[in-house]
Short mmCIF file of C-alpha atoms and ligand atoms in Angstrom, two decimals:
data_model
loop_
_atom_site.label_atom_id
_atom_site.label_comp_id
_atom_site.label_asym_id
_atom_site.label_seq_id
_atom_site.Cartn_x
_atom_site.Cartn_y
_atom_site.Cartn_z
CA UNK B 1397 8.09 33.51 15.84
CA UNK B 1398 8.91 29.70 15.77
CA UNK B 1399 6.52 27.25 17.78
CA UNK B 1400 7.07 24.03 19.41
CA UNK B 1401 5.30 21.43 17.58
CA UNK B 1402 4.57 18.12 18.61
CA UNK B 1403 6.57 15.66 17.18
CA UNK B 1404 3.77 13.43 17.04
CA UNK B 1405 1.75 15.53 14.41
CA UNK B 1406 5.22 16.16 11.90
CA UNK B 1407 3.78 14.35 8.82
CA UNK B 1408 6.59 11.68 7.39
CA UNK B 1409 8.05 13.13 4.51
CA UNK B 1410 8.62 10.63 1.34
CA UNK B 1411 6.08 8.42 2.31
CA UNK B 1412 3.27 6.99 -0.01
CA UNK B 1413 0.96 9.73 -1.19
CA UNK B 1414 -2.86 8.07 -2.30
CA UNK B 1415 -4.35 11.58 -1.81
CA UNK B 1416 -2.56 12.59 -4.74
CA UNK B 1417 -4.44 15.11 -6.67
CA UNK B 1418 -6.98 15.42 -4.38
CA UNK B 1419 -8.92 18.29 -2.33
CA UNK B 1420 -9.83 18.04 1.59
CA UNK B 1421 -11.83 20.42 3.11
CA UNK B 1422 -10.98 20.54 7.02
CA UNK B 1423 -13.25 22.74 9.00
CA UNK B 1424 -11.90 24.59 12.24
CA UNK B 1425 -8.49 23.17 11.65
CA UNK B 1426 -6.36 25.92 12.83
CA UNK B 1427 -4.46 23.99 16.07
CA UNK B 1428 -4.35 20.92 17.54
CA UNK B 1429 -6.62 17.86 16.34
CA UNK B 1430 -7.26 19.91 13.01
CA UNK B 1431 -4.08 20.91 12.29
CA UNK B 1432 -2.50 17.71 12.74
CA UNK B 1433 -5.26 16.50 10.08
CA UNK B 1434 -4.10 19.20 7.85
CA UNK B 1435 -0.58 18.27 8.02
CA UNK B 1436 -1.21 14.63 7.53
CA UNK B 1437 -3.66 14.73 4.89
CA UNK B 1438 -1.32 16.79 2.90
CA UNK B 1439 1.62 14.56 3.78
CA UNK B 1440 -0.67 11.67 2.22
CA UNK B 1441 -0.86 14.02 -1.29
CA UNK B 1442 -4.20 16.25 -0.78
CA UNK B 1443 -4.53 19.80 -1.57
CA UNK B 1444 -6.15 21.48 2.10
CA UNK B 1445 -8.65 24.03 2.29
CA UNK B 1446 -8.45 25.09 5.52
CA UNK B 1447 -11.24 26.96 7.52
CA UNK B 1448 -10.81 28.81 11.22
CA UNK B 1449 -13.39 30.92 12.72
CA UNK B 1450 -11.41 33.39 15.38
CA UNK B 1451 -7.99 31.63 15.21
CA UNK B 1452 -6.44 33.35 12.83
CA UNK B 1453 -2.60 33.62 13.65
CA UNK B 1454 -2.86 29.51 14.33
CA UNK B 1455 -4.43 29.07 10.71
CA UNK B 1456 -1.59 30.91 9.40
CA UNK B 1457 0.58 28.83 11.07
CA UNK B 1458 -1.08 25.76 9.69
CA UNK B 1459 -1.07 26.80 6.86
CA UNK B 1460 2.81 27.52 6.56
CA UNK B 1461 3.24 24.03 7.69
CA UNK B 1462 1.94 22.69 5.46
CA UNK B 1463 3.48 24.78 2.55
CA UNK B 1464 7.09 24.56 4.57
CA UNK B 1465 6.27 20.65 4.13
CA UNK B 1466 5.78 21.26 0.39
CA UNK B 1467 1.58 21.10 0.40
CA UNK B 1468 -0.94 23.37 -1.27
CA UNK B 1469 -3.30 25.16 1.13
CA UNK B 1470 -5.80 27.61 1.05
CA UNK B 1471 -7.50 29.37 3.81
CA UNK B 1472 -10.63 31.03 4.46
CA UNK B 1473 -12.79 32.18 7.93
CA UNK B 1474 -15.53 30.48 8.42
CA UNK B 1475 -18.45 29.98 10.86
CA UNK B 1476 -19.55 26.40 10.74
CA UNK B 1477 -23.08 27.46 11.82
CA UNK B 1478 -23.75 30.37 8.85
CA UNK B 1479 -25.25 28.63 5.94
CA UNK B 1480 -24.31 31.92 3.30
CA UNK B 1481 -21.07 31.57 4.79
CA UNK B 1482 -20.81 28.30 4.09
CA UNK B 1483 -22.09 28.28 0.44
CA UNK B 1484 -19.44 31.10 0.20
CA UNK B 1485 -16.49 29.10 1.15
CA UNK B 1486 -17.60 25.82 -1.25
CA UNK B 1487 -18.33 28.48 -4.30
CA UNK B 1488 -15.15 30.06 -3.76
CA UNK B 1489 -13.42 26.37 -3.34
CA UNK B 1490 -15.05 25.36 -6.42
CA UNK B 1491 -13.71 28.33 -8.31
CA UNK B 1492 -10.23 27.87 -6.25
CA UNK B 1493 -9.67 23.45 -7.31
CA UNK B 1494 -13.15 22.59 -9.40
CA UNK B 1495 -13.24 19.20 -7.28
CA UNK B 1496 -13.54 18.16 -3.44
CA UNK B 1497 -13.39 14.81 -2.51
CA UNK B 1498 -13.07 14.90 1.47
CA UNK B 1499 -14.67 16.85 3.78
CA UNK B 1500 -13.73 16.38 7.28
CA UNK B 1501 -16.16 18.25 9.77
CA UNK B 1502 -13.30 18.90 12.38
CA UNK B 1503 -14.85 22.21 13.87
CA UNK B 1504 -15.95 22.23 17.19
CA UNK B 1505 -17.25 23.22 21.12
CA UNK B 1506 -16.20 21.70 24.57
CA UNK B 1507 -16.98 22.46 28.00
CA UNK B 1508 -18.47 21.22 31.05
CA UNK B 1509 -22.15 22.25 32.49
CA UNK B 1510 -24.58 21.48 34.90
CA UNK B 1511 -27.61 19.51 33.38
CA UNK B 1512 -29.52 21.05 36.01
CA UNK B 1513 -29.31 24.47 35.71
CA UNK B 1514 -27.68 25.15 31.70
CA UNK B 1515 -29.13 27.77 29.52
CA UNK B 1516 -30.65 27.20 26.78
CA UNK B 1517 -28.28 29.73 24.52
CA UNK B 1518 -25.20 27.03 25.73
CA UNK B 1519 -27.47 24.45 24.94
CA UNK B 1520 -28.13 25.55 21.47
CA UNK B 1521 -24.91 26.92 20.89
CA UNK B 1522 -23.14 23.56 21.65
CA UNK B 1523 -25.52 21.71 18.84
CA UNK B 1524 -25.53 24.12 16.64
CA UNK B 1525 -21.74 24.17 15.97
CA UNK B 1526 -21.39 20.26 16.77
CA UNK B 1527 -24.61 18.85 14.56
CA UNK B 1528 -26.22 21.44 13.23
CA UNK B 1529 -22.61 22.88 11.65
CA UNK B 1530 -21.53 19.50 10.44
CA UNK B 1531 -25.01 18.67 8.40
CA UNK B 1532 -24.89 22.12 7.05
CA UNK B 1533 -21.69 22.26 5.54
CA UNK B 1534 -21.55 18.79 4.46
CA UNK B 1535 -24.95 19.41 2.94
CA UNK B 1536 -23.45 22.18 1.15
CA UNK B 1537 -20.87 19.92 -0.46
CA UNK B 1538 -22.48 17.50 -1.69
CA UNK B 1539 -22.46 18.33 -5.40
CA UNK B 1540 -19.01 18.69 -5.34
CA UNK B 1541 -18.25 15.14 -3.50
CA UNK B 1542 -20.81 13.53 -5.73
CA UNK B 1543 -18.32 14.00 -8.69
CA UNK B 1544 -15.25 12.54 -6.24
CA UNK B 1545 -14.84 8.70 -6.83
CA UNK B 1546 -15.69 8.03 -3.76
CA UNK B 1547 -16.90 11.16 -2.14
CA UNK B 1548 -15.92 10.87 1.32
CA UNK B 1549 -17.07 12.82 4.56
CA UNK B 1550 -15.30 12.35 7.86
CA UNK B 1551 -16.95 13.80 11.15
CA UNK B 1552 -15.01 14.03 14.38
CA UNK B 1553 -17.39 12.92 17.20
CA UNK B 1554 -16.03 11.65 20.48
CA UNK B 1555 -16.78 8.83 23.67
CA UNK B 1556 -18.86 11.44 24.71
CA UNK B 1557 -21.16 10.34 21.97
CA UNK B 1558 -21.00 6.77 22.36
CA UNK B 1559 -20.95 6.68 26.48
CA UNK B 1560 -23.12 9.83 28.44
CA UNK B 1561 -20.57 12.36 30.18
CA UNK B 1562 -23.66 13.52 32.53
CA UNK B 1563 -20.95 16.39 33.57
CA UNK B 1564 -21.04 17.27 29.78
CA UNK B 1565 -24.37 16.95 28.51
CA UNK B 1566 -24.87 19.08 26.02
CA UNK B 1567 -21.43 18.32 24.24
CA UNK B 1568 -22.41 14.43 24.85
CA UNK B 1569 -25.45 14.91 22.97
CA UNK B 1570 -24.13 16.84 20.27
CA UNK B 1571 -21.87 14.22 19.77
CA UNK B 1572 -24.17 11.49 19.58
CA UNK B 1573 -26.55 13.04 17.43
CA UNK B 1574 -23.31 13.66 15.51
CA UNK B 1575 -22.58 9.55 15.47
CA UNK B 1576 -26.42 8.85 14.01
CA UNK B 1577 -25.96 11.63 11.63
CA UNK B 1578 -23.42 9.32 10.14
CA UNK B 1579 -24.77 6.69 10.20
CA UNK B 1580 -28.15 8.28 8.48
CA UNK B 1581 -25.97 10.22 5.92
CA UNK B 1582 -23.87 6.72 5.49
CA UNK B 1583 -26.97 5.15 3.85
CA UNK B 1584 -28.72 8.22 2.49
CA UNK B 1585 -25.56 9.01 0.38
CA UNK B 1586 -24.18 5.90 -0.85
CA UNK B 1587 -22.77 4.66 -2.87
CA UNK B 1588 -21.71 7.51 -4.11
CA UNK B 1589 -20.51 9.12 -0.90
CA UNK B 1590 -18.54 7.43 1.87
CA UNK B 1591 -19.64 8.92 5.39
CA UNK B 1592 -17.51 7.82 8.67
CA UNK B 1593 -16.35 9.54 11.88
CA UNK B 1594 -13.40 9.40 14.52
CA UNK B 1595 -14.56 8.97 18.47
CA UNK B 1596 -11.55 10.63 20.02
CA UNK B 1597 -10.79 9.90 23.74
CA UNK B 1598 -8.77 12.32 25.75
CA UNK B 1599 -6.38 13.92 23.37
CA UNK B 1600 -3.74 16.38 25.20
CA UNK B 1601 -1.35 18.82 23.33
CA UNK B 1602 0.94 18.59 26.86
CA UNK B 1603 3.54 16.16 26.91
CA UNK B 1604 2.70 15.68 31.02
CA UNK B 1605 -0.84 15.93 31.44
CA UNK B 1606 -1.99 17.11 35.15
CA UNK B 1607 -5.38 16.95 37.08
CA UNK B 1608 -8.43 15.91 35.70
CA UNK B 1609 -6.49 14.87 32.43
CA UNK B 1610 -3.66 12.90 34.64
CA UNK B 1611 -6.52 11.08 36.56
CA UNK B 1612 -8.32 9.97 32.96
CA UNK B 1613 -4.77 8.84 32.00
CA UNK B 1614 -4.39 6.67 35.08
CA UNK B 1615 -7.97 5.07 33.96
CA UNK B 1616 -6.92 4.47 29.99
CA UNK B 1617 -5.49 0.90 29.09
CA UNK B 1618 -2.78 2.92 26.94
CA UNK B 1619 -1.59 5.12 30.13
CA UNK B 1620 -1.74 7.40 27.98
CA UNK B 1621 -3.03 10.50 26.40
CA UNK B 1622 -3.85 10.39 22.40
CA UNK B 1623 -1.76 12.64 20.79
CA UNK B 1624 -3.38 14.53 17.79
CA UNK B 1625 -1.24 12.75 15.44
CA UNK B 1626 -3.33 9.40 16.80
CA UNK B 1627 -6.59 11.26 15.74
CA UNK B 1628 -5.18 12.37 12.18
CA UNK B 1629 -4.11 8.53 11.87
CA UNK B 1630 -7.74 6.99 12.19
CA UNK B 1631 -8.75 10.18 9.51
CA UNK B 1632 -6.16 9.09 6.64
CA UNK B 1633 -7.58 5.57 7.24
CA UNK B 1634 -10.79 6.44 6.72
CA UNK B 1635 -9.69 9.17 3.90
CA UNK B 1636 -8.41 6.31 1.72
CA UNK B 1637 -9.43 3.11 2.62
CA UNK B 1638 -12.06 0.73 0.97
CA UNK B 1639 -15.27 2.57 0.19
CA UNK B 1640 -17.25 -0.26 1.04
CA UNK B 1641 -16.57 0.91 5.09
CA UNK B 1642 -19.02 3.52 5.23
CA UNK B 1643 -21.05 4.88 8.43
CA UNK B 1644 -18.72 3.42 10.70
CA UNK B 1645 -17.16 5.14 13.89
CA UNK B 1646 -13.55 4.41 15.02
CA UNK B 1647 -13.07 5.52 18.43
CA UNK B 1648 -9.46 6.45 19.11
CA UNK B 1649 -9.32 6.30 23.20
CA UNK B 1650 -6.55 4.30 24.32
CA UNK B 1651 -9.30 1.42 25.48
CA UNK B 1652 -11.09 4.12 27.83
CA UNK B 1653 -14.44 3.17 26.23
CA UNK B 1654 -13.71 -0.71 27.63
CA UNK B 1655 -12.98 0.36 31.37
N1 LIG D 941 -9.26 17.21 22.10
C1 LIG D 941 -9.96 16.17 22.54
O1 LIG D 941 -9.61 15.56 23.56
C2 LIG D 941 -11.18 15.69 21.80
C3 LIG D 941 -11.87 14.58 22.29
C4 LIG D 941 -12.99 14.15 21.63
C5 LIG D 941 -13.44 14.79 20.49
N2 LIG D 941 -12.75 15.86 20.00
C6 LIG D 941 -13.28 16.53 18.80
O2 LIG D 941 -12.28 16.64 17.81
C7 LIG D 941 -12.41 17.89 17.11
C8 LIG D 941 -11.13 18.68 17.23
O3 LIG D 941 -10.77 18.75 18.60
P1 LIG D 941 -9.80 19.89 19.19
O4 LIG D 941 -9.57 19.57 20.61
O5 LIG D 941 -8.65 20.08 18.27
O6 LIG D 941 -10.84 21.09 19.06
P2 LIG D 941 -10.77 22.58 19.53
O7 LIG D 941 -9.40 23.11 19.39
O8 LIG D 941 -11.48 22.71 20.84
O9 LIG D 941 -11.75 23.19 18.42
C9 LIG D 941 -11.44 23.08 17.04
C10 LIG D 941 -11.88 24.33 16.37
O10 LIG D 941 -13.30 24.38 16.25
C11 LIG D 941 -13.56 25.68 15.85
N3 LIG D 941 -14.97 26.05 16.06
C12 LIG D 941 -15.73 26.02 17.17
N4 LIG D 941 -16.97 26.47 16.89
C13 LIG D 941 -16.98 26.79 15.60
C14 LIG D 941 -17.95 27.30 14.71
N5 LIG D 941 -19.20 27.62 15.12
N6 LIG D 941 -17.62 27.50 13.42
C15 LIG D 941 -16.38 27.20 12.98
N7 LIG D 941 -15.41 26.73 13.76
C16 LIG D 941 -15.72 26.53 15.05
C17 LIG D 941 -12.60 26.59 16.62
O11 LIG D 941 -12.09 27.51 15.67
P3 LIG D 941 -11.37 28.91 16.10
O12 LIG D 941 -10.34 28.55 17.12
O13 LIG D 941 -10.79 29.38 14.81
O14 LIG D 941 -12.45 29.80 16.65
C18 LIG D 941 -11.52 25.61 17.09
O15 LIG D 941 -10.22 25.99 16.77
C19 LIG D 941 -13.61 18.61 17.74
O16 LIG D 941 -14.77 18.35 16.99
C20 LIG D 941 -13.71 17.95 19.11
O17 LIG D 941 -15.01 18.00 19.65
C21 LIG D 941 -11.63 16.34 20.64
#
C-alpha cells in the first residue's frame, strides 16, 4: 500500500554524495525523525543499516525508500537496551560491510509524567533506552569506528536536555545526561572518533499541527514546526563536516530555546 510521505524528508536526487562508500548505522529509524535520517544519509552516498525494535512494517518501508531511491540498506530488530543484542547486530554488520563509520543513536522514548508520583520502572525505562541504550551501542562500535577516518557518532538529544521540561522529567533528564555523554565521549574518543548530537525542538509529522503542538508553534520564532527533514539536515552536517567540531550540540528548534 502506498504512503504519504512528507515532502520535506524526499532526499534530492543527483546531488553531491561525500558519504560515498560509507556505512551508517541508524538505531530505531523505522518512521519519522529516523527515517528521514535514513533517507538523507543515503541520498548523501552511505550504505544504512537500519535497526527498529517493534516497528516492523515502517522499517520495511524505510527500507524500500531508500532502495526505490537507489541506496543499499540492511535491516535488523534491535533493542537498544540488550547488550547481546547489540553485539549481535555490530558482528553481523561487520560480517554484512567490514567498516562503520557513523553511528547515529536515533532510538528513543517520549512521554509526559508527574515528577511527583512516577514509578520507578518509567523512570528507568526512560534512561535506559535514552542513555543507557546510546552508551551501550556506541560502546559496542567502537572498534569498528576506530578504523573510520574520522569515526563519527551522532546522538539525538533534545531542548528537553538543555532547558528542564518539569512536565517531562524523566525524558528531560535522559536527555541531558545524553548531552554530557557527548561531551565526555567527545574528549574520551578523540581524535580518532568525532562525537556530536542534534537538540531537536518540536518536530511534527502533521502538516497543521493542533493543541498543545499548535500552542508551542505560536511560541517558536520560526512559527513553525521542524519537519524531520530539518533534523536529518543538522545530522548530514555533522556526518561530514570538519572533524575538528566534535562534542558539540546543534539544537534544531526554530529559536524556541531563545524565548
Ligand atoms: N519528534 C520530536 O519532536 C523530537 C524532539 C526532540 C527530540 N527527539 C528525539 O529524536 C529521536 C527521534 O525522534 P522521533 O520522534 O522520530 O522518535 P520516535 O518515533 O518516538 O522513536 C524513534 C524510535 O525509537 C525506537 N525505540 C524506543 N525505545 C527503543 C529501544 N529500547 N530499543 C530500540 N529502539 C527503541 C522506537 O522503535 P520501534 O517503533 O521500532 O519500537 C521508535 O520508532 C528520538 O531520540 C527523540 O527523543 C524528537
Amino acid at each position: 500500500m502506498a504512503r504519504k510521505f512528507p515532502q520535506a524528508v524526499l532526499p534530492v536526487s543527483g546531488g553531491p554524495r561525500p558519504l560515498e562508500g560509507q556505512v551508517a548505522l541508524i538505531t530505531g529509524g523505522a518512521r519519522r525523525i529516523g527515517r528521514a535520517i535514513a533517507l538523507d544519509l543515503a541520498a548523501a552516498g552511505a550504505r544504512i543499516a537500519l535497526t527498529y525494535r517493534s516497528s516492523r512494517a515502517d522499517a520495511e518501508h524505510t527500507a524500500e525508500l531508500v532502495a526505490g531511491a537507489g541506496g543499499e540498506v540492511w535491516l535488523r530488530r534491535l533493542d537498544v537496551t540488550r547488550e547481546a543484542a547489540i553485539a549481535a547486530t555490530l558482528r553481523q554488520l561487520e560480517k554484512k560491510w567490514g567498516r562503520l563509520d557513523l553511528l547515529v543513536n536515533n532510538a528513543g522514548l517520549y512521554e509526559a509524567g508527574d515528577l511527583a508520583t512516577l514509578p520507578r520502572a518509567r523512570w528507568d525505562r526512560m534512561l535506559a533506552a535514552n542513555l543507557t541504550g546510546p552508551f551501550l551501542v556506541s560502546q559496542a562500535a567502537l572498534p569498528l569506528l576506530r578504523h573510520a577516518r574520522p569515526g563519527r557518532i551522532i546522538h539525538l538529544a533534545s531542548l528537553g536536555g538543555v532547558h528542564a521540561f518539569s512536565q517531562h522529567p524523566h525524558y528531560s533528564v535522559s536527555k541531558a545526561g545524553l548531552i554530557h555523554l557527548t561531551k565526555v565521549m567527545a574528549r574520551a574518543l578523540a581524535p580518532a572518533i568525532q562525537v556530536n548530537a542534534v537538540a531537536p525542538g518540536l518536530i511534527s509529522t502533521v502538516s497543521a499541527p493542533r493543541g498543545w503542538e499548535a500552542r508551542l508553534v505560536a511560541r517558536t520564532p520560526a512559527r513553525r514546526a521542524g519537519a524531520p527533514g530539518d533534523v536529518a539536515e543538522a545530522v548530514r552536517f555533522f556526518a561530514t563536516c570538519s572533524a575538528f567540531i566534535t562534542g558539540q550540540v546543534l539544537l534544531v528548534d526554530g529559536g524556541l530555546s531563545l524565548v
